[in-house]
Amino acid sequence: MSELTDEGSRLPEFSPANGDSRLPEFDPEAVGVRSPGPEKRSVRSAAPLKARDARVEVSRLLAGVAGERCVNDALLVVSELISNADRHGCGLREFAAGVEDGHLWLEVADHSEVLPESAAHDPLVPGGFGWSLVRRLSADARIRPWTAGDGPGKTIVVSLRLE
C-alpha cells in the first residue's frame, strides 16, 4: 500500500476543449508542477489500486481536517475517478491525493487519451453521470496528457474544498 509523503505534483495548466474526445498536441514544459511544503500531507500509489484502497487513503488524509459531508463527497469522487479509469481509461496507471491550502487534490492517471464526457442521458438508462458528478462536487477539474513516455494516457486532477 502507499504511504503518506511530502511529494507530489499539483494542478495542471490544461483543460480540454469542448467536443474534442482526444488530447491535443501538448508541450510538456507548459505543465506547472509544484511540490508541497513539509507541512502538507499527500499520498501517491501506482496501479494496481482498487477504489476501496484509494478511499481508505483519502479518509486518512482527511481525518481531522474535513467535515462529514466533505469526506463523503471526496470518497464519491475518488470512487468515480478510479472506477472510470478502470472501466473507460484502459486501466489505472497512478493515483495521488493531498491536502493543501484548504483543499483536497486528487490525481488519477489512466492509459487512454479519450476524454471523459458529460452526456445528456436517458434517466432510465443506468450510468453516464460520473463525469458530471465529479465536476459538480469539485471546485476545479482539469485534464492533462500523460507525458512520462511509456504510452498514451491522461491524468485527471480535481480539487475539492475542505469545508
PDB file of C-alpha atoms in Angstrom:
ATOM      1  CA  MET A   1       0.000   0.000   0.000  1.00  0.00           C
ATOM      2  CA  SER A   2       1.074   3.611  -0.225  1.00  0.00           C
ATOM      3  CA  GLU A   3       2.373   5.836   2.495  1.00  0.00           C
ATOM      4  CA  LEU A   4       1.955   9.476   3.423  1.00  0.00           C
ATOM      5  CA  THR A   5       4.675  11.551   1.760  1.00  0.00           C
ATOM      6  CA  ASP A   6       5.629  15.168   1.258  1.00  0.00           C
ATOM      7  CA  GLU A   7       5.979  14.841  -2.511  1.00  0.00           C
ATOM      8  CA  GLY A   8       3.579  15.110  -5.435  1.00  0.00           C
ATOM      9  CA  SER A   9       2.554  17.090  -8.461  1.00  0.00           C
ATOM     10  CA  ARG A  10      -0.295  19.520  -8.497  1.00  0.00           C
ATOM     11  CA  LEU A  11      -2.936  21.182 -10.644  1.00  0.00           C
ATOM     12  CA  PRO A  12      -2.084  21.333 -14.361  1.00  0.00           C
ATOM     13  CA  GLU A  13      -2.333  24.171 -16.835  1.00  0.00           C
ATOM     14  CA  PHE A  14      -4.520  22.205 -19.302  1.00  0.00           C
ATOM     15  CA  SER A  15      -8.283  21.930 -19.765  1.00  0.00           C
ATOM     16  CA  PRO A  16      -9.999  20.037 -22.614  1.00  0.00           C
ATOM     17  CA  ALA A  17     -11.745  21.897 -25.419  1.00  0.00           C
ATOM     18  CA  ASN A  18     -15.479  21.326 -25.761  1.00  0.00           C
ATOM     19  CA  GLY A  19     -16.383  18.484 -28.062  1.00  0.00           C
ATOM     20  CA  ASP A  20     -12.867  17.077 -28.511  1.00  0.00           C
ATOM     21  CA  SER A  21     -12.582  13.459 -27.412  1.00  0.00           C
ATOM     22  CA  ARG A  22      -8.794  13.133 -27.786  1.00  0.00           C
ATOM     23  CA  LEU A  23      -5.972  15.050 -26.164  1.00  0.00           C
ATOM     24  CA  PRO A  24      -4.421  17.786 -28.349  1.00  0.00           C
ATOM     25  CA  GLU A  25      -0.719  18.080 -29.117  1.00  0.00           C
ATOM     26  CA  PHE A  26       0.974  19.125 -25.904  1.00  0.00           C
ATOM     27  CA  ASP A  27       4.174  20.818 -24.800  1.00  0.00           C
ATOM     28  CA  PRO A  28       5.321  19.091 -21.565  1.00  0.00           C
ATOM     29  CA  GLU A  29       7.124  22.270 -20.490  1.00  0.00           C
ATOM     30  CA  ALA A  30       3.736  24.034 -20.291  1.00  0.00           C
ATOM     31  CA  VAL A  31       2.544  21.943 -17.327  1.00  0.00           C
ATOM     32  CA  GLY A  32       3.318  23.534 -13.976  1.00  0.00           C
ATOM     33  CA  VAL A  33       4.452  21.104 -11.274  1.00  0.00           C
ATOM     34  CA  ARG A  34       4.720  22.169  -7.643  1.00  0.00           C
ATOM     35  CA  SER A  35       5.782  20.228  -4.603  1.00  0.00           C
ATOM     36  CA  PRO A  36       4.010  20.772  -1.317  1.00  0.00           C
ATOM     37  CA  GLY A  37       5.945  22.064   1.656  1.00  0.00           C
ATOM     38  CA  PRO A  38       6.785  19.849   4.635  1.00  0.00           C
ATOM     39  CA  GLU A  39       3.535  20.795   6.411  1.00  0.00           C
ATOM     40  CA  LYS A  40       1.475  19.333   3.565  1.00  0.00           C
ATOM     41  CA  ARG A  41       0.259  15.730   3.542  1.00  0.00           C
ATOM     42  CA  SER A  42      -0.042  13.619   0.406  1.00  0.00           C
ATOM     43  CA  VAL A  43      -0.160  10.044  -0.798  1.00  0.00           C
ATOM     44  CA  ARG A  44       0.853   8.502  -4.143  1.00  0.00           C
ATOM     45  CA  SER A  45       0.215   4.934  -5.328  1.00  0.00           C
ATOM     46  CA  ALA A  46       0.944   3.162  -8.582  1.00  0.00           C
ATOM     47  CA  ALA A  47      -1.520   0.642 -10.003  1.00  0.00           C
ATOM     48  CA  PRO A  48      -2.880  -1.847  -9.108  1.00  0.00           C
ATOM     49  CA  LEU A  49      -5.080   0.043  -6.716  1.00  0.00           C
ATOM     50  CA  LYS A  50      -8.756  -0.519  -6.103  1.00  0.00           C
ATOM     51  CA  ALA A  51     -11.300   2.201  -5.359  1.00  0.00           C
ATOM     52  CA  ARG A  52     -11.716   0.955  -1.779  1.00  0.00           C
ATOM     53  CA  ASP A  53      -7.940   1.295  -1.150  1.00  0.00           C
ATOM     54  CA  ALA A  54      -7.951   4.833  -2.538  1.00  0.00           C
ATOM     55  CA  ARG A  55     -10.935   5.695  -0.321  1.00  0.00           C
ATOM     56  CA  VAL A  56      -9.015   4.438   2.738  1.00  0.00           C
ATOM     57  CA  GLU A  57      -6.043   6.657   1.849  1.00  0.00           C
ATOM     58  CA  VAL A  58      -8.254   9.714   1.297  1.00  0.00           C
ATOM     59  CA  SER A  59     -10.086   9.057   4.577  1.00  0.00           C
ATOM     60  CA  ARG A  60      -6.702   9.042   6.342  1.00  0.00           C
ATOM     61  CA  LEU A  61      -5.721  12.324   4.678  1.00  0.00           C
ATOM     62  CA  LEU A  62      -8.999  13.995   5.654  1.00  0.00           C
ATOM     63  CA  ALA A  63      -9.103  12.746   9.254  1.00  0.00           C
ATOM     64  CA  GLY A  64      -9.445  15.783  11.483  1.00  0.00           C
ATOM     65  CA  VAL A  65      -9.356  18.342   8.652  1.00  0.00           C
ATOM     66  CA  ALA A  66     -12.742  17.921   6.930  1.00  0.00           C
ATOM     67  CA  GLY A  67     -16.369  17.558   7.920  1.00  0.00           C
ATOM     68  CA  GLU A  68     -18.527  14.528   7.209  1.00  0.00           C
ATOM     69  CA  ARG A  69     -20.169  15.971   4.092  1.00  0.00           C
ATOM     70  CA  CYS A  70     -16.809  16.899   2.578  1.00  0.00           C
ATOM     71  CA  VAL A  71     -15.417  13.440   3.325  1.00  0.00           C
ATOM     72  CA  ASN A  72     -18.454  11.757   1.763  1.00  0.00           C
ATOM     73  CA  ASP A  73     -18.186  13.932  -1.374  1.00  0.00           C
ATOM     74  CA  ALA A  74     -14.460  13.216  -1.637  1.00  0.00           C
ATOM     75  CA  LEU A  75     -14.950   9.457  -1.294  1.00  0.00           C
ATOM     76  CA  LEU A  76     -17.628   9.528  -4.001  1.00  0.00           C
ATOM     77  CA  VAL A  77     -15.323  11.454  -6.349  1.00  0.00           C
ATOM     78  CA  VAL A  78     -12.462   9.023  -5.641  1.00  0.00           C
ATOM     79  CA  SER A  79     -14.718   6.055  -6.398  1.00  0.00           C
ATOM     80  CA  GLU A  80     -15.894   7.584  -9.684  1.00  0.00           C
ATOM     81  CA  LEU A  81     -12.401   8.510 -10.862  1.00  0.00           C
ATOM     82  CA  ILE A  82     -10.814   5.156 -10.027  1.00  0.00           C
ATOM     83  CA  SER A  83     -13.669   3.048 -11.408  1.00  0.00           C
ATOM     84  CA  ASN A  84     -13.834   5.156 -14.584  1.00  0.00           C
ATOM     85  CA  ALA A  85     -10.076   4.772 -15.098  1.00  0.00           C
ATOM     86  CA  ASP A  86     -10.593   1.004 -14.939  1.00  0.00           C
ATOM     87  CA  ARG A  87     -13.802   0.945 -16.966  1.00  0.00           C
ATOM     88  CA  HIS A  88     -13.145   3.598 -19.641  1.00  0.00           C
ATOM     89  CA  GLY A  89      -9.454   4.507 -19.397  1.00  0.00           C
ATOM     90  CA  CYS A  90      -7.815   1.151 -20.203  1.00  0.00           C
ATOM     91  CA  GLY A  91      -6.835   0.733 -16.545  1.00  0.00           C
ATOM     92  CA  LEU A  92      -5.488   2.824 -13.710  1.00  0.00           C
ATOM     93  CA  ARG A  93      -1.884   3.979 -14.063  1.00  0.00           C
ATOM     94  CA  GLU A  94      -1.414   6.047 -10.884  1.00  0.00           C
ATOM     95  CA  PHE A  95      -3.350   7.661  -8.027  1.00  0.00           C
ATOM     96  CA  ALA A  96      -2.280  10.610  -5.878  1.00  0.00           C
ATOM     97  CA  ALA A  97      -4.025  12.745  -3.283  1.00  0.00           C
ATOM     98  CA  GLY A  98      -3.068  15.528  -0.937  1.00  0.00           C
ATOM     99  CA  VAL A  99      -4.337  18.179   1.432  1.00  0.00           C
ATOM    100  CA  GLU A 100      -3.115  21.713   0.894  1.00  0.00           C
ATOM    101  CA  ASP A 101      -4.415  25.250   1.447  1.00  0.00           C
ATOM    102  CA  GLY A 102      -7.917  24.186   2.482  1.00  0.00           C
ATOM    103  CA  HIS A 103      -8.348  21.805  -0.457  1.00  0.00           C
ATOM    104  CA  LEU A 104      -8.082  18.110  -1.173  1.00  0.00           C
ATOM    105  CA  TRP A 105      -6.499  17.475  -4.564  1.00  0.00           C
ATOM    106  CA  LEU A 106      -6.767  14.166  -6.398  1.00  0.00           C
ATOM    107  CA  GLU A 107      -4.852  12.907  -9.432  1.00  0.00           C
ATOM    108  CA  VAL A 108      -5.940   9.795 -11.312  1.00  0.00           C
ATOM    109  CA  ALA A 109      -3.898   8.721 -14.343  1.00  0.00           C
ATOM    110  CA  ASP A 110      -5.020   6.100 -16.842  1.00  0.00           C
ATOM    111  CA  HIS A 111      -3.876   4.607 -20.168  1.00  0.00           C
ATOM    112  CA  SER A 112      -6.351   6.317 -22.532  1.00  0.00           C
ATOM    113  CA  GLU A 113      -6.269   9.645 -24.359  1.00  0.00           C
ATOM    114  CA  VAL A 114     -10.069   9.673 -24.659  1.00  0.00           C
ATOM    115  CA  LEU A 115     -11.539  12.469 -22.561  1.00  0.00           C
ATOM    116  CA  PRO A 116     -14.469  11.934 -20.194  1.00  0.00           C
ATOM    117  CA  GLU A 117     -17.845  13.190 -21.355  1.00  0.00           C
ATOM    118  CA  SER A 118     -20.903  14.652 -19.695  1.00  0.00           C
ATOM    119  CA  ALA A 119     -23.724  13.105 -21.661  1.00  0.00           C
ATOM    120  CA  ALA A 120     -27.349  14.159 -21.804  1.00  0.00           C
ATOM    121  CA  HIS A 121     -28.691  10.823 -20.764  1.00  0.00           C
ATOM    122  CA  ASP A 122     -31.962   8.967 -20.503  1.00  0.00           C
ATOM    123  CA  PRO A 123     -32.640   8.798 -16.732  1.00  0.00           C
ATOM    124  CA  LEU A 124     -33.994   5.274 -17.177  1.00  0.00           C
ATOM    125  CA  VAL A 125     -30.656   4.013 -18.542  1.00  0.00           C
ATOM    126  CA  PRO A 126     -28.014   3.318 -15.872  1.00  0.00           C
ATOM    127  CA  GLY A 127     -24.627   5.031 -15.993  1.00  0.00           C
ATOM    128  CA  GLY A 128     -23.245   8.049 -17.802  1.00  0.00           C
ATOM    129  CA  PHE A 129     -23.369  10.502 -14.907  1.00  0.00           C
ATOM    130  CA  GLY A 130     -19.900  10.059 -13.361  1.00  0.00           C
ATOM    131  CA  TRP A 131     -18.006  12.920 -15.022  1.00  0.00           C
ATOM    132  CA  SER A 132     -20.874  15.349 -14.396  1.00  0.00           C
ATOM    133  CA  LEU A 133     -20.918  14.267 -10.756  1.00  0.00           C
ATOM    134  CA  VAL A 134     -17.147  14.704 -10.387  1.00  0.00           C
ATOM    135  CA  ARG A 135     -17.324  18.193 -11.899  1.00  0.00           C
ATOM    136  CA  ARG A 136     -20.280  19.201  -9.742  1.00  0.00           C
ATOM    137  CA  LEU A 137     -18.641  18.124  -6.462  1.00  0.00           C
ATOM    138  CA  SER A 138     -15.220  19.567  -7.309  1.00  0.00           C
ATOM    139  CA  ALA A 139     -14.029  23.152  -7.030  1.00  0.00           C
ATOM    140  CA  ASP A 140     -11.802  22.518 -10.063  1.00  0.00           C
ATOM    141  CA  ALA A 141     -11.452  19.637 -12.534  1.00  0.00           C
ATOM    142  CA  ARG A 142      -8.750  19.528 -15.211  1.00  0.00           C
ATOM    143  CA  ILE A 143      -7.172  17.026 -17.535  1.00  0.00           C
ATOM    144  CA  ARG A 144      -3.568  16.844 -18.668  1.00  0.00           C
ATOM    145  CA  PRO A 145      -1.894  14.433 -21.061  1.00  0.00           C
ATOM    146  CA  TRP A 146       0.359  11.706 -19.688  1.00  0.00           C
ATOM    147  CA  THR A 147       3.916  12.724 -20.573  1.00  0.00           C
ATOM    148  CA  ALA A 148       6.038  10.031 -18.933  1.00  0.00           C
ATOM    149  CA  GLY A 149       6.807   8.482 -22.320  1.00  0.00           C
ATOM    150  CA  ASP A 150       5.508   4.972 -21.589  1.00  0.00           C
ATOM    151  CA  GLY A 151       2.420   5.046 -23.785  1.00  0.00           C
ATOM    152  CA  PRO A 152      -0.686   7.183 -24.160  1.00  0.00           C
ATOM    153  CA  GLY A 153      -2.839   8.372 -21.323  1.00  0.00           C
ATOM    154  CA  LYS A 154      -4.139  11.268 -19.305  1.00  0.00           C
ATOM    155  CA  THR A 155      -4.298  12.462 -15.727  1.00  0.00           C
ATOM    156  CA  ILE A 156      -7.495  13.857 -14.270  1.00  0.00           C
ATOM    157  CA  VAL A 157      -6.811  16.358 -11.491  1.00  0.00           C
ATOM    158  CA  VAL A 158      -9.575  17.603  -9.229  1.00  0.00           C
ATOM    159  CA  SER A 159      -9.668  19.856  -6.198  1.00  0.00           C
ATOM    160  CA  LEU A 160     -12.363  19.803  -3.509  1.00  0.00           C
ATOM    161  CA  ARG A 161     -12.787  22.496  -0.858  1.00  0.00           C
ATOM    162  CA  LEU A 162     -12.388  21.277   2.712  1.00  0.00           C
ATOM    163  CA  GLU A 163     -15.468  22.590   4.484  1.00  0.00           C
TER     164      GLU A 163
END
